[in-house]
């Protein structure tokens, strides 16, 4: 049976790499897929991984109906044996509904990839809708690590290396541009303390001590 599968995780856990691997494996067997993406770091109409791999994709626009796009593509003689949707957290809720309809009405597998929460640890609307509708939610097993070496669980936005918790939900940046808007994965402990790798280097870390009360 065709499925809507949501592959989720933090940044740096290999989501786009897996999307590219799925595309490679299926195309090597003679299958043809439709790849959607939105706001990829490599630019419009690209699906890229941090390993340097990249392929062409359809850039999803605001208000675009993905179901209608697939139907038009098939009606004009095109093939779509499967669908890959990368950066799915940036899709609108109704676009996730349209991907579910692709599975149910067209019988096509849809593989969606995205991070679950934003830099404020709040759910992206697209990711929330995927959790609600997906036949399966797969948490990727390649663990991203916080600067301290612990498992990273949160995505932090930084400006000049300092963590920020206010601003628009979607601001495109990368992990290698610390002088501007960038992103860093942190464990919960250091996310709560707003302690990035840059701020950790700025001062020596002292051991945690329990508060002492005279009473």
PDB file of N, CA and C in Angstrom, residues 27-131:
ATOM      1  N   UNK A  27      15.699   5.693  -8.823  1.00  0.00           N
ATOM      2  CA  UNK A  27      15.997   6.028 -10.218  1.00  0.00           C
ATOM      3  C   UNK A  27      16.915   4.986 -10.852  1.00  0.00           C
ATOM      4  N   UNK A  28      17.779   4.360 -10.037  1.00  0.00           N
ATOM      5  CA  UNK A  28      18.657   3.306 -10.545  1.00  0.00           C
ATOM      6  C   UNK A  28      17.872   2.074 -10.962  1.00  0.00           C
ATOM      7  N   UNK A  29      16.645   1.928 -10.465  1.00  0.00           N
ATOM      8  CA  UNK A  29      15.781   0.804 -10.830  1.00  0.00           C
ATOM      9  C   UNK A  29      14.769   1.183 -11.909  1.00  0.00           C
ATOM     10  N   UNK A  30      14.988   2.326 -12.534  1.00  0.00           N
ATOM     11  CA  UNK A  30      14.135   2.729 -13.632  1.00  0.00           C
ATOM     12  C   UNK A  30      12.891   3.487 -13.223  1.00  0.00           C
ATOM     13  N   UNK A  31      12.757   3.822 -11.953  1.00  0.00           N
ATOM     14  CA  UNK A  31      11.604   4.594 -11.493  1.00  0.00           C
ATOM     15  C   UNK A  31      11.870   6.084 -11.658  1.00  0.00           C
ATOM     16  N   UNK A  32      10.799   6.841 -11.793  1.00  0.00           N
ATOM     17  CA  UNK A  32      10.916   8.290 -11.934  1.00  0.00           C
ATOM     18  C   UNK A  32      10.139   8.958 -10.807  1.00  0.00           C
ATOM     19  N   UNK A  33      10.768   9.908 -10.163  1.00  0.00           N
ATOM     20  CA  UNK A  33      10.126  10.576  -9.034  1.00  0.00           C
ATOM     21  C   UNK A  33       9.899  12.051  -9.292  1.00  0.00           C
ATOM     22  N   UNK A  34       9.066  12.628  -8.444  1.00  0.00           N
ATOM     23  CA  UNK A  34       8.855  14.071  -8.424  1.00  0.00           C
ATOM     24  C   UNK A  34       9.442  14.581  -7.112  1.00  0.00           C
ATOM     25  N   UNK A  35      10.346  15.552  -7.190  1.00  0.00           N
ATOM     26  CA  UNK A  35      11.006  16.080  -6.002  1.00  0.00           C
ATOM     27  C   UNK A  35      10.527  17.504  -5.770  1.00  0.00           C
ATOM     28  N   UNK A  36       9.974  17.746  -4.596  1.00  0.00           N
ATOM     29  CA  UNK A  36       9.595  19.082  -4.169  1.00  0.00           C
ATOM     30  C   UNK A  36      10.558  19.553  -3.087  1.00  0.00           C
ATOM     31  N   UNK A  37      10.814  20.838  -3.058  1.00  0.00           N
ATOM     32  CA  UNK A  37      11.615  21.406  -1.974  1.00  0.00           C
ATOM     33  C   UNK A  37      11.196  22.844  -1.754  1.00  0.00           C
ATOM     34  N   UNK A  38      11.713  23.412  -0.669  1.00  0.00           N
ATOM     35  CA  UNK A  38      11.382  24.811  -0.374  1.00  0.00           C
ATOM     36  C   UNK A  38      12.521  25.407   0.442  1.00  0.00           C
ATOM     37  N   UNK A  39      13.051  26.517  -0.029  1.00  0.00           N
ATOM     38  CA  UNK A  39      14.080  27.266   0.709  1.00  0.00           C
ATOM     39  C   UNK A  39      15.311  26.419   1.022  1.00  0.00           C
ATOM     40  N   UNK A  40      15.774  25.661   0.045  1.00  0.00           N
ATOM     41  CA  UNK A  40      16.987  24.883   0.244  1.00  0.00           C
ATOM     42  C   UNK A  40      18.190  25.817   0.293  1.00  0.00           C
ATOM     43  N   UNK A  41      19.213  25.431   1.053  1.00  0.00           N
ATOM     44  CA  UNK A  41      20.413  26.255   1.214  1.00  0.00           C
ATOM     45  C   UNK A  41      21.142  26.479  -0.101  1.00  0.00           C
ATOM     46  N   UNK A  42      20.957  25.574  -1.073  1.00  0.00           N
ATOM     47  CA  UNK A  42      21.658  25.683  -2.355  1.00  0.00           C
ATOM     48  C   UNK A  42      20.942  26.615  -3.332  1.00  0.00           C
ATOM     49  N   UNK A  43      19.767  27.106  -2.966  1.00  0.00           N
ATOM     50  CA  UNK A  43      19.030  28.005  -3.838  1.00  0.00           C
ATOM     51  C   UNK A  43      17.737  27.391  -4.341  1.00  0.00           C
ATOM     52  N   UNK A  44      16.997  28.163  -5.097  1.00  0.00           N
ATOM     53  CA  UNK A  44      15.695  27.713  -5.583  1.00  0.00           C
ATOM     54  C   UNK A  44      15.833  26.536  -6.539  1.00  0.00           C
ATOM     55  N   UNK A  45      14.878  25.611  -6.409  1.00  0.00           N
ATOM     56  CA  UNK A  45      14.842  24.472  -7.313  1.00  0.00           C
ATOM     57  C   UNK A  45      15.965  23.484  -7.110  1.00  0.00           C
ATOM     58  N   UNK A  46      16.487  23.382  -5.895  1.00  0.00           N
ATOM     59  CA  UNK A  46      17.573  22.457  -5.601  1.00  0.00           C
ATOM     60  C   UNK A  46      17.267  21.674  -4.325  1.00  0.00           C
ATOM     61  N   UNK A  47      17.684  20.414  -4.330  1.00  0.00           N
ATOM     62  CA  UNK A  47      17.708  19.589  -3.124  1.00  0.00           C
ATOM     63  C   UNK A  47      19.168  19.259  -2.877  1.00  0.00           C
ATOM     64  N   UNK A  48      19.685  19.687  -1.731  1.00  0.00           N
ATOM     65  CA  UNK A  48      21.109  19.507  -1.464  1.00  0.00           C
ATOM     66  C   UNK A  48      21.317  18.987  -0.052  1.00  0.00           C
ATOM     67  N   UNK A  49      22.460  18.332   0.136  1.00  0.00           N
ATOM     68  CA  UNK A  49      22.853  17.871   1.463  1.00  0.00           C
ATOM     69  C   UNK A  49      24.149  18.563   1.852  1.00  0.00           C
ATOM     70  N   UNK A  50      24.455  18.511   3.141  1.00  0.00           N
ATOM     71  CA  UNK A  50      25.690  19.135   3.623  1.00  0.00           C
ATOM     72  C   UNK A  50      26.929  18.370   3.162  1.00  0.00           C
ATOM     73  N   UNK A  51      26.738  17.185   2.608  1.00  0.00           N
ATOM     74  CA  UNK A  51      27.867  16.416   2.089  1.00  0.00           C
ATOM     75  C   UNK A  51      28.291  16.887   0.701  1.00  0.00           C
ATOM     76  N   UNK A  52      27.541  17.850   0.138  1.00  0.00           N
ATOM     77  CA  UNK A  52      27.890  18.383  -1.169  1.00  0.00           C
ATOM     78  C   UNK A  52      27.092  17.802  -2.318  1.00  0.00           C
ATOM     79  N   UNK A  53      26.174  16.873  -2.044  1.00  0.00           N
ATOM     80  CA  UNK A  53      25.331  16.290  -3.079  1.00  0.00           C
ATOM     81  C   UNK A  53      24.173  17.235  -3.388  1.00  0.00           C
ATOM     82  N   UNK A  54      23.780  17.292  -4.648  1.00  0.00           N
ATOM     83  CA  UNK A  54      22.698  18.194  -5.039  1.00  0.00           C
ATOM     84  C   UNK A  54      21.994  17.649  -6.270  1.00  0.00           C
ATOM     85  N   UNK A  55      20.699  17.901  -6.381  1.00  0.00           N
ATOM     86  CA  UNK A  55      19.932  17.535  -7.566  1.00  0.00           C
ATOM     87  C   UNK A  55      18.852  18.582  -7.789  1.00  0.00           C
ATOM     88  N   UNK A  56      18.280  18.590  -8.969  1.00  0.00           N
ATOM     89  CA  UNK A  56      17.220  19.553  -9.293  1.00  0.00           C
ATOM     90  C   UNK A  56      15.912  19.131  -8.624  1.00  0.00           C
ATOM     91  N   UNK A  57      15.089  20.117  -8.329  1.00  0.00           N
ATOM     92  CA  UNK A  57      13.802  19.861  -7.677  1.00  0.00           C
ATOM     93  C   UNK A  57      12.824  20.952  -8.087  1.00  0.00           C
ATOM     94  N   UNK A  58      11.568  20.731  -7.764  1.00  0.00           N
ATOM     95  CA  UNK A  58      10.525  21.731  -7.997  1.00  0.00           C
ATOM     96  C   UNK A  58      10.418  22.602  -6.752  1.00  0.00           C
ATOM     97  N   UNK A  59      10.618  23.897  -6.917  1.00  0.00           N
ATOM     98  CA  UNK A  59      10.500  24.830  -5.791  1.00  0.00           C
ATOM     99  C   UNK A  59       9.021  25.091  -5.517  1.00  0.00           C
ATOM    100  N   UNK A  60       8.580  24.797  -4.308  1.00  0.00           N
ATOM    101  CA  UNK A  60       7.179  24.981  -3.940  1.00  0.00           C
ATOM    102  C   UNK A  60       6.924  26.450  -3.619  1.00  0.00           C
ATOM    103  N   UNK A  61       5.880  26.989  -4.201  1.00  0.00           N
ATOM    104  CA  UNK A  61       5.520  28.388  -3.989  1.00  0.00           C
ATOM    105  C   UNK A  61       4.364  28.501  -2.993  1.00  0.00           C
ATOM    106  N   UNK A  62       4.198  29.688  -2.433  1.00  0.00           N
ATOM    107  CA  UNK A  62       3.064  29.949  -1.550  1.00  0.00           C
ATOM    108  C   UNK A  62       1.765  29.711  -2.321  1.00  0.00           C
ATOM    109  N   UNK A  63       0.848  28.969  -1.708  1.00  0.00           N
ATOM    110  CA  UNK A  63      -0.452  28.757  -2.317  1.00  0.00           C
ATOM    111  C   UNK A  63      -0.481  27.722  -3.422  1.00  0.00           C
ATOM    112  N   UNK A  64       0.654  27.132  -3.751  1.00  0.00           N
ATOM    113  CA  UNK A  64       0.676  26.133  -4.814  1.00  0.00           C
ATOM    114  C   UNK A  64      -0.029  24.861  -4.365  1.00  0.00           C
ATOM    115  N   UNK A  65      -0.838  24.291  -5.257  1.00  0.00           N
ATOM    116  CA  UNK A  65      -1.549  23.046  -4.974  1.00  0.00           C
ATOM    117  C   UNK A  65      -0.706  21.891  -5.509  1.00  0.00           C
ATOM    118  N   UNK A  66      -0.109  21.118  -4.614  1.00  0.00           N
ATOM    119  CA  UNK A  66       0.796  20.051  -5.023  1.00  0.00           C
ATOM    120  C   UNK A  66       0.048  18.888  -5.663  1.00  0.00           C
ATOM    121  N   UNK A  67      -1.163  18.646  -5.214  1.00  0.00           N
ATOM    122  CA  UNK A  67      -1.974  17.586  -5.829  1.00  0.00           C
ATOM    123  C   UNK A  67      -2.290  17.942  -7.278  1.00  0.00           C
ATOM    124  N   UNK A  68      -2.744  19.154  -7.521  1.00  0.00           N
ATOM    125  CA  UNK A  68      -3.063  19.596  -8.879  1.00  0.00           C
ATOM    126  C   UNK A  68      -1.808  19.563  -9.748  1.00  0.00           C
ATOM    127  N   UNK A  69      -0.665  19.951  -9.183  1.00  0.00           N
ATOM    128  CA  UNK A  69       0.592  19.917  -9.936  1.00  0.00           C
ATOM    129  C   UNK A  69       0.903  18.496 -10.402  1.00  0.00           C
ATOM    130  N   UNK A  70       0.726  17.523  -9.506  1.00  0.00           N
ATOM    131  CA  UNK A  70       0.985  16.122  -9.884  1.00  0.00           C
ATOM    132  C   UNK A  70      -0.008  15.634 -10.935  1.00  0.00           C
ATOM    133  N   UNK A  71      -1.284  15.976 -10.761  1.00  0.00           N
ATOM    134  CA  UNK A  71      -2.303  15.550 -11.732  1.00  0.00           C
ATOM    135  C   UNK A  71      -1.996  16.131 -13.106  1.00  0.00           C
ATOM    136  N   UNK A  72      -1.626  17.413 -13.162  1.00  0.00           N
ATOM    137  CA  UNK A  72      -1.283  18.035 -14.442  1.00  0.00           C
ATOM    138  C   UNK A  72      -0.073  17.344 -15.073  1.00  0.00           C
ATOM    139  N   UNK A  73       0.916  17.048 -14.244  1.00  0.00           N
ATOM    140  CA  UNK A  73       2.120  16.378 -14.735  1.00  0.00           C
ATOM    141  C   UNK A  73       1.779  15.004 -15.335  1.00  0.00           C
ATOM    142  N   UNK A  74       0.953  14.236 -14.650  1.00  0.00           N
ATOM    143  CA  UNK A  74       0.562  12.917 -15.135  1.00  0.00           C
ATOM    144  C   UNK A  74      -0.330  13.017 -16.371  1.00  0.00           C
ATOM    145  N   UNK A  75      -1.205  14.024 -16.400  1.00  0.00           N
ATOM    146  CA  UNK A  75      -2.128  14.190 -17.529  1.00  0.00           C
ATOM    147  C   UNK A  75      -1.390  14.535 -18.815  1.00  0.00           C
ATOM    148  N   UNK A  76      -0.212  15.147 -18.679  1.00  0.00           N
ATOM    149  CA  UNK A  76       0.580  15.530 -19.842  1.00  0.00           C
ATOM    150  C   UNK A  76       1.575  14.437 -20.238  1.00  0.00           C
ATOM    151  N   UNK A  77       1.381  13.231 -19.696  1.00  0.00           N
ATOM    152  CA  UNK A  77       2.216  12.106 -20.067  1.00  0.00           C
ATOM    153  C   UNK A  77       3.449  11.908 -19.210  1.00  0.00           C
ATOM    154  N   UNK A  78       3.598  12.701 -18.155  1.00  0.00           N
ATOM    155  CA  UNK A  78       4.739  12.544 -17.269  1.00  0.00           C
ATOM    156  C   UNK A  78       4.565  11.365 -16.324  1.00  0.00           C
ATOM    157  N   UNK A  79       5.660  10.953 -15.699  1.00  0.00           N
ATOM    158  CA  UNK A  79       5.622   9.863 -14.723  1.00  0.00           C
ATOM    159  C   UNK A  79       5.965  10.405 -13.345  1.00  0.00           C
ATOM    160  N   UNK A  80       5.402   9.756 -12.354  1.00  0.00           N
ATOM    161  CA  UNK A  80       5.750  10.044 -10.963  1.00  0.00           C
ATOM    162  C   UNK A  80       5.471   8.771 -10.178  1.00  0.00           C
ATOM    163  N   UNK A  81       6.500   7.931 -10.049  1.00  0.00           N
ATOM    164  CA  UNK A  81       6.341   6.678  -9.321  1.00  0.00           C
ATOM    165  C   UNK A  81       6.423   6.887  -7.814  1.00  0.00           C
ATOM    166  N   UNK A  82       6.961   8.015  -7.407  1.00  0.00           N
ATOM    167  CA  UNK A  82       7.078   8.367  -5.987  1.00  0.00           C
ATOM    168  C   UNK A  82       7.290   9.870  -5.900  1.00  0.00           C
ATOM    169  N   UNK A  83       7.082  10.406  -4.733  1.00  0.00           N
ATOM    170  CA  UNK A  83       7.273  11.841  -4.494  1.00  0.00           C
ATOM    171  C   UNK A  83       8.186  12.022  -3.292  1.00  0.00           C
ATOM    172  N   UNK A  84       9.153  12.924  -3.417  1.00  0.00           N
ATOM    173  CA  UNK A  84      10.015  13.325  -2.304  1.00  0.00           C
ATOM    174  C   UNK A  84       9.744  14.795  -2.009  1.00  0.00           C
ATOM    175  N   UNK A  85       9.490  15.108  -0.759  1.00  0.00           N
ATOM    176  CA  UNK A  85       9.279  16.494  -0.340  1.00  0.00           C
ATOM    177  C   UNK A  85      10.289  16.827   0.743  1.00  0.00           C
ATOM    178  N   UNK A  86      11.332  17.572   0.368  1.00  0.00           N
ATOM    179  CA  UNK A  86      12.351  17.955   1.347  1.00  0.00           C
ATOM    180  C   UNK A  86      12.013  19.330   1.919  1.00  0.00           C
ATOM    181  N   UNK A  87      12.589  19.630   3.080  1.00  0.00           N
ATOM    182  CA  UNK A  87      12.287  20.874   3.808  1.00  0.00           C
ATOM    183  C   UNK A  87      10.774  20.991   4.006  1.00  0.00           C
ATOM    184  N   UNK A  88      10.155  19.866   4.338  1.00  0.00           N
ATOM    185  CA  UNK A  88       8.689  19.823   4.429  1.00  0.00           C
ATOM    186  C   UNK A  88       8.145  20.666   5.573  1.00  0.00           C
ATOM    187  N   UNK A  89       9.003  21.023   6.533  1.00  0.00           N
ATOM    188  CA  UNK A  89       8.533  21.880   7.618  1.00  0.00           C
ATOM    189  C   UNK A  89       8.087  23.243   7.102  1.00  0.00           C
ATOM    190  N   UNK A  90       8.598  23.658   5.939  1.00  0.00           N
ATOM    191  CA  UNK A  90       8.253  24.964   5.388  1.00  0.00           C
ATOM    192  C   UNK A  90       6.966  24.944   4.564  1.00  0.00           C
ATOM    193  N   UNK A  91       6.390  23.772   4.344  1.00  0.00           N
ATOM    194  CA  UNK A  91       5.150  23.695   3.578  1.00  0.00           C
ATOM    195  C   UNK A  91       3.970  24.114   4.449  1.00  0.00           C
ATOM    196  N   UNK A  92       2.942  24.638   3.799  1.00  0.00           N
ATOM    197  CA  UNK A  92       1.719  25.013   4.517  1.00  0.00           C
ATOM    198  C   UNK A  92       0.933  23.757   4.877  1.00  0.00           C
ATOM    199  N   UNK A  93       0.088  23.886   5.878  1.00  0.00           N
ATOM    200  CA  UNK A  93      -0.707  22.740   6.325  1.00  0.00           C
ATOM    201  C   UNK A  93      -1.543  22.166   5.186  1.00  0.00           C
ATOM    202  N   UNK A  94      -2.128  23.041   4.362  1.00  0.00           N
ATOM    203  CA  UNK A  94      -2.964  22.549   3.265  1.00  0.00           C
ATOM    204  C   UNK A  94      -2.115  21.822   2.222  1.00  0.00           C
ATOM    205  N   UNK A  95      -0.858  22.181   2.095  1.00  0.00           N
ATOM    206  CA  UNK A  95       0.013  21.456   1.156  1.00  0.00           C
ATOM    207  C   UNK A  95       0.350  20.059   1.671  1.00  0.00           C
ATOM    208  N   UNK A  96       0.431  19.905   2.982  1.00  0.00           N
ATOM    209  CA  UNK A  96       0.599  18.567   3.550  1.00  0.00           C
ATOM    210  C   UNK A  96      -0.651  17.743   3.295  1.00  0.00           C
ATOM    211  N   UNK A  97      -1.821  18.361   3.427  1.00  0.00           N
ATOM    212  CA  UNK A  97      -3.071  17.667   3.095  1.00  0.00           C
ATOM    213  C   UNK A  97      -3.066  17.217   1.632  1.00  0.00           C
ATOM    214  N   UNK A  98      -2.525  18.041   0.769  1.00  0.00           N
ATOM    215  CA  UNK A  98      -2.464  17.690  -0.653  1.00  0.00           C
ATOM    216  C   UNK A  98      -1.529  16.505  -0.894  1.00  0.00           C
ATOM    217  N   UNK A  99      -0.426  16.442  -0.155  1.00  0.00           N
ATOM    218  CA  UNK A  99       0.471  15.291  -0.281  1.00  0.00           C
ATOM    219  C   UNK A  99      -0.211  14.010   0.190  1.00  0.00           C
ATOM    220  N   UNK A 100      -1.006  14.117   1.254  1.00  0.00           N
ATOM    221  CA  UNK A 100      -1.762  12.947   1.709  1.00  0.00           C
ATOM    222  C   UNK A 100      -2.762  12.507   0.653  1.00  0.00           C
ATOM    223  N   UNK A 101      -3.343  13.463  -0.051  1.00  0.00           N
ATOM    224  CA  UNK A 101      -4.286  13.127  -1.115  1.00  0.00           C
ATOM    225  C   UNK A 101      -3.572  12.451  -2.285  1.00  0.00           C
ATOM    226  N   UNK A 102      -2.322  12.844  -2.550  1.00  0.00           N
ATOM    227  CA  UNK A 102      -1.526  12.180  -3.589  1.00  0.00           C
ATOM    228  C   UNK A 102      -1.405  10.691  -3.276  1.00  0.00           C
ATOM    229  N   UNK A 103      -1.172  10.378  -2.004  1.00  0.00           N
ATOM    230  CA  UNK A 103      -1.063   8.979  -1.582  1.00  0.00           C
ATOM    231  C   UNK A 103      -2.404   8.264  -1.748  1.00  0.00           C
ATOM    232  N   UNK A 104      -3.451   8.868  -1.214  1.00  0.00           N
ATOM    233  CA  UNK A 104      -4.752   8.192  -1.156  1.00  0.00           C
ATOM    234  C   UNK A 104      -5.450   8.097  -2.511  1.00  0.00           C
ATOM    235  N   UNK A 105      -5.383   9.165  -3.313  1.00  0.00           N
ATOM    236  CA  UNK A 105      -6.149   9.210  -4.555  1.00  0.00           C
ATOM    237  C   UNK A 105      -5.337   8.782  -5.780  1.00  0.00           C
ATOM    238  N   UNK A 106      -4.026   9.004  -5.747  1.00  0.00           N
ATOM    239  CA  UNK A 106      -3.198   8.654  -6.904  1.00  0.00           C
ATOM    240  C   UNK A 106      -2.383   7.389  -6.670  1.00  0.00           C
ATOM    241  N   UNK A 107      -2.352   6.904  -5.432  1.00  0.00           N
ATOM    242  CA  UNK A 107      -1.626   5.676  -5.134  1.00  0.00           C
ATOM    243  C   UNK A 107      -0.125   5.805  -5.256  1.00  0.00           C
ATOM    244  N   UNK A 108       0.423   6.979  -4.923  1.00  0.00           N
ATOM    245  CA  UNK A 108       1.855   7.247  -5.052  1.00  0.00           C
ATOM    246  C   UNK A 108       2.459   7.426  -3.661  1.00  0.00           C
ATOM    247  N   UNK A 109       3.579   6.761  -3.409  1.00  0.00           N
ATOM    248  CA  UNK A 109       4.290   6.941  -2.139  1.00  0.00           C
ATOM    249  C   UNK A 109       4.846   8.358  -2.050  1.00  0.00           C
ATOM    250  N   UNK A 110       4.720   8.945  -0.866  1.00  0.00           N
ATOM    251  CA  UNK A 110       5.286  10.270  -0.607  1.00  0.00           C
ATOM    252  C   UNK A 110       6.225  10.166   0.578  1.00  0.00           C
ATOM    253  N   UNK A 111       7.477  10.612   0.372  1.00  0.00           N
ATOM    254  CA  UNK A 111       8.483  10.628   1.427  1.00  0.00           C
ATOM    255  C   UNK A 111       8.791  12.085   1.753  1.00  0.00           C
ATOM    256  N   UNK A 112       8.406  12.509   2.952  1.00  0.00           N
ATOM    257  CA  UNK A 112       8.615  13.889   3.377  1.00  0.00           C
ATOM    258  C   UNK A 112       9.747  13.949   4.400  1.00  0.00           C
ATOM    259  N   UNK A 113      10.572  14.971   4.292  1.00  0.00           N
ATOM    260  CA  UNK A 113      11.733  15.129   5.161  1.00  0.00           C
ATOM    261  C   UNK A 113      11.712  16.534   5.756  1.00  0.00           C
ATOM    262  N   UNK A 114      11.923  16.613   7.076  1.00  0.00           N
ATOM    263  CA  UNK A 114      11.954  17.942   7.673  1.00  0.00           C
ATOM    264  C   UNK A 114      12.281  17.913   9.146  1.00  0.00           C
ATOM    265  N   UNK A 115      12.626  19.081   9.664  1.00  0.00           N
ATOM    266  CA  UNK A 115      12.834  19.210  11.097  1.00  0.00           C
ATOM    267  C   UNK A 115      11.476  19.465  11.747  1.00  0.00           C
ATOM    268  N   UNK A 116      11.355  19.069  12.981  1.00  0.00           N
ATOM    269  CA  UNK A 116      10.052  19.135  13.646  1.00  0.00           C
ATOM    270  C   UNK A 116       9.785  20.488  14.282  1.00  0.00           C
ATOM    271  N   UNK A 117      10.776  21.036  14.987  1.00  0.00           N
ATOM    272  CA  UNK A 117      10.570  22.275  15.727  1.00  0.00           C
ATOM    273  C   UNK A 117      11.505  23.373  15.246  1.00  0.00           C
ATOM    274  N   UNK A 118      11.086  24.613  15.492  1.00  0.00           N
ATOM    275  CA  UNK A 118      11.864  25.764  15.046  1.00  0.00           C
ATOM    276  C   UNK A 118      12.862  26.198  16.123  1.00  0.00           C
ATOM    277  N   UNK A 119      13.446  27.375  15.942  1.00  0.00           N
ATOM    278  CA  UNK A 119      14.480  27.857  16.858  1.00  0.00           C
ATOM    279  C   UNK A 119      13.933  28.256  18.226  1.00  0.00           C
ATOM    280  N   UNK A 120      12.609  28.275  18.355  1.00  0.00           N
ATOM    281  CA  UNK A 120      11.980  28.551  19.657  1.00  0.00           C
ATOM    282  C   UNK A 120      11.469  27.278  20.307  1.00  0.00           C
ATOM    283  N   UNK A 121      11.791  26.143  19.727  1.00  0.00           N
ATOM    284  CA  UNK A 121      11.323  24.807  20.134  1.00  0.00           C
ATOM    285  C   UNK A 121       9.814  24.666  19.966  1.00  0.00           C
ATOM    286  N   UNK A 122       9.240  25.396  19.004  1.00  0.00           N
ATOM    287  CA  UNK A 122       7.824  25.302  18.663  1.00  0.00           C
ATOM    288  C   UNK A 122       7.666  24.521  17.360  1.00  0.00           C
ATOM    289  N   UNK A 123       6.587  23.752  17.256  1.00  0.00           N
ATOM    290  CA  UNK A 123       6.354  22.959  16.054  1.00  0.00           C
ATOM    291  C   UNK A 123       6.144  23.845  14.822  1.00  0.00           C
ATOM    292  N   UNK A 124       6.798  23.478  13.720  1.00  0.00           N
ATOM    293  CA  UNK A 124       6.446  24.076  12.436  1.00  0.00           C
ATOM    294  C   UNK A 124       5.054  23.579  12.050  1.00  0.00           C
ATOM    295  N   UNK A 125       4.194  24.439  11.478  1.00  0.00           N
ATOM    296  CA  UNK A 125       2.856  23.985  11.065  1.00  0.00           C
ATOM    297  C   UNK A 125       2.908  22.804  10.100  1.00  0.00           C
ATOM    298  N   UNK A 126       3.851  22.818   9.142  1.00  0.00           N
ATOM    299  CA  UNK A 126       3.954  21.707   8.202  1.00  0.00           C
ATOM    300  C   UNK A 126       4.327  20.408   8.890  1.00  0.00           C
ATOM    301  N   UNK A 127       5.259  20.487   9.825  1.00  0.00           N
ATOM    302  CA  UNK A 127       5.674  19.285  10.552  1.00  0.00           C
ATOM    303  C   UNK A 127       4.559  18.768  11.448  1.00  0.00           C
ATOM    304  N   UNK A 128       3.852  19.680  12.093  1.00  0.00           N
ATOM    305  CA  UNK A 128       2.745  19.262  12.942  1.00  0.00           C
ATOM    306  C   UNK A 128       1.695  18.519  12.126  1.00  0.00           C
ATOM    307  N   UNK A 129       1.393  19.039  10.937  1.00  0.00           N
ATOM    308  CA  UNK A 129       0.381  18.394  10.110  1.00  0.00           C
ATOM    309  C   UNK A 129       0.867  17.027   9.630  1.00  0.00           C
ATOM    310  N   UNK A 130       2.158  16.912   9.351  1.00  0.00           N
ATOM    311  CA  UNK A 130       2.704  15.617   8.954  1.00  0.00           C
ATOM    312  C   UNK A 130       2.590  14.595  10.081  1.00  0.00           C
ATOM    313  N   UNK A 131       2.872  15.012  11.303  1.00  0.00           N
ATOM    314  CA  UNK A 131       2.729  14.106  12.441  1.00  0.00           C
ATOM    315  C   UNK A 131       1.283  13.648  12.570  1.00  0.00           C
TER     316      UNK A 131
END
